Amino acid sequence: MLDIVQKLRHNLYYLKEVVKNEIDNFKVKYYDAKDKNDIDEMDTLSKSIEILQTCWFLITKESQFNQLYSINGK
């Protein structure tokens, strides 16, 4: 994921979509682990989802700021 962030740092829209897809993938894995009653994997996936959701939120805010800045800056 960090490699993707390095490559896509200047394309926030695409980066946001990649992070959102990863969140969705982890949620699927989380529910699979829940069905298997694998508590350790559920904990790991839950923490990963939290981290990615925070990243997604920050990317969203940054893209909103950039849009606002570009409108006000012109």
Short mmCIF file of C-alpha atoms in Angstrom, two decimals:
data_model
loop_
_atom_site.label_atom_id
_atom_site.label_comp_id
_atom_site.label_asym_id
_atom_site.label_seq_id
_atom_site.Cartn_x
_atom_site.Cartn_y
_atom_site.Cartn_z
CA MET A 1 0.00 0.00 0.00
CA LEU A 2 2.81 2.40 0.82
CA ASP A 3 4.33 1.85 -2.64
CA ILE A 4 1.01 2.81 -4.19
CA VAL A 5 0.84 5.95 -2.03
CA GLN A 6 4.32 7.00 -3.18
CA LYS A 7 3.34 6.62 -6.84
CA LEU A 8 -0.11 8.24 -6.56
CA ARG A 9 0.60 11.03 -4.12
CA HIS A 10 -0.23 13.70 -6.71
CA ASN A 11 -3.44 12.03 -7.91
CA LEU A 12 -5.66 12.20 -4.84
CA TYR A 13 -8.82 11.05 -6.60
CA TYR A 14 -7.22 7.82 -7.81
CA LEU A 15 -5.46 7.29 -4.47
CA LYS A 16 -8.79 7.70 -2.68
CA GLU A 17 -10.34 5.04 -4.91
CA VAL A 18 -7.45 2.62 -4.29
CA VAL A 19 -7.74 3.07 -0.51
CA LYS A 20 -11.52 2.63 -0.65
CA ASN A 21 -11.10 -0.62 -2.61
CA GLU A 22 -8.58 -1.87 -0.04
CA ILE A 23 -11.05 -1.07 2.75
CA ASP A 24 -13.72 -3.08 0.94
CA ASN A 25 -11.29 -5.99 0.42
CA PHE A 26 -10.36 -6.01 4.11
CA LYS A 27 -14.04 -5.95 5.07
CA VAL A 28 -14.66 -9.06 2.97
CA LYS A 29 -11.68 -10.78 4.60
CA TYR A 30 -12.95 -9.64 8.01
CA TYR A 31 -16.35 -11.23 7.47
CA ASP A 32 -14.71 -14.43 6.19
CA ALA A 33 -12.58 -14.55 9.35
CA LYS A 34 -15.68 -13.87 11.43
CA ASP A 35 -17.39 -16.87 9.82
CA LYS A 36 -14.35 -18.99 10.70
CA ASN A 37 -14.33 -17.49 14.20
CA ASP A 38 -10.65 -16.49 13.80
CA ILE A 39 -10.36 -13.83 16.50
CA ASP A 40 -6.67 -12.98 15.85
CA GLU A 41 -7.24 -12.35 12.16
CA MET A 42 -10.40 -10.36 12.91
CA ASP A 43 -8.43 -8.09 15.27
CA THR A 44 -5.67 -7.55 12.69
CA LEU A 45 -8.15 -6.83 9.91
CA SER A 46 -10.19 -4.53 12.13
CA LYS A 47 -7.10 -2.45 12.93
CA SER A 48 -6.14 -2.37 9.24
CA ILE A 49 -9.62 -1.18 8.31
CA GLU A 50 -9.45 1.57 10.94
CA ILE A 51 -6.10 2.78 9.64
CA LEU A 52 -7.26 2.76 6.02
CA GLN A 53 -10.49 4.56 6.91
CA THR A 54 -8.44 7.27 8.59
CA CYS A 55 -6.26 7.52 5.47
CA TRP A 56 -9.36 7.68 3.27
CA PHE A 57 -10.79 10.47 5.43
CA LEU A 58 -7.54 12.47 5.26
CA ILE A 59 -7.25 12.00 1.49
CA THR A 60 -10.87 13.14 1.10
CA LYS A 61 -10.24 16.25 3.18
CA GLU A 62 -7.05 17.02 1.27
CA SER A 63 -8.82 16.71 -2.08
CA GLN A 64 -11.63 18.97 -0.83
CA PHE A 65 -9.06 21.50 0.35
CA ASN A 66 -7.28 21.37 -3.01
CA GLN A 67 -10.56 21.96 -4.85
CA LEU A 68 -11.42 24.88 -2.58
CA TYR A 69 -7.91 26.31 -2.90
CA SER A 70 -7.95 26.05 -6.68
CA ILE A 71 -11.35 27.79 -6.86
CA ASN A 72 -10.31 30.58 -4.48
CA GLY A 73 -6.83 30.84 -5.97
CA LYS A 74 -8.03 31.69 -9.49
#
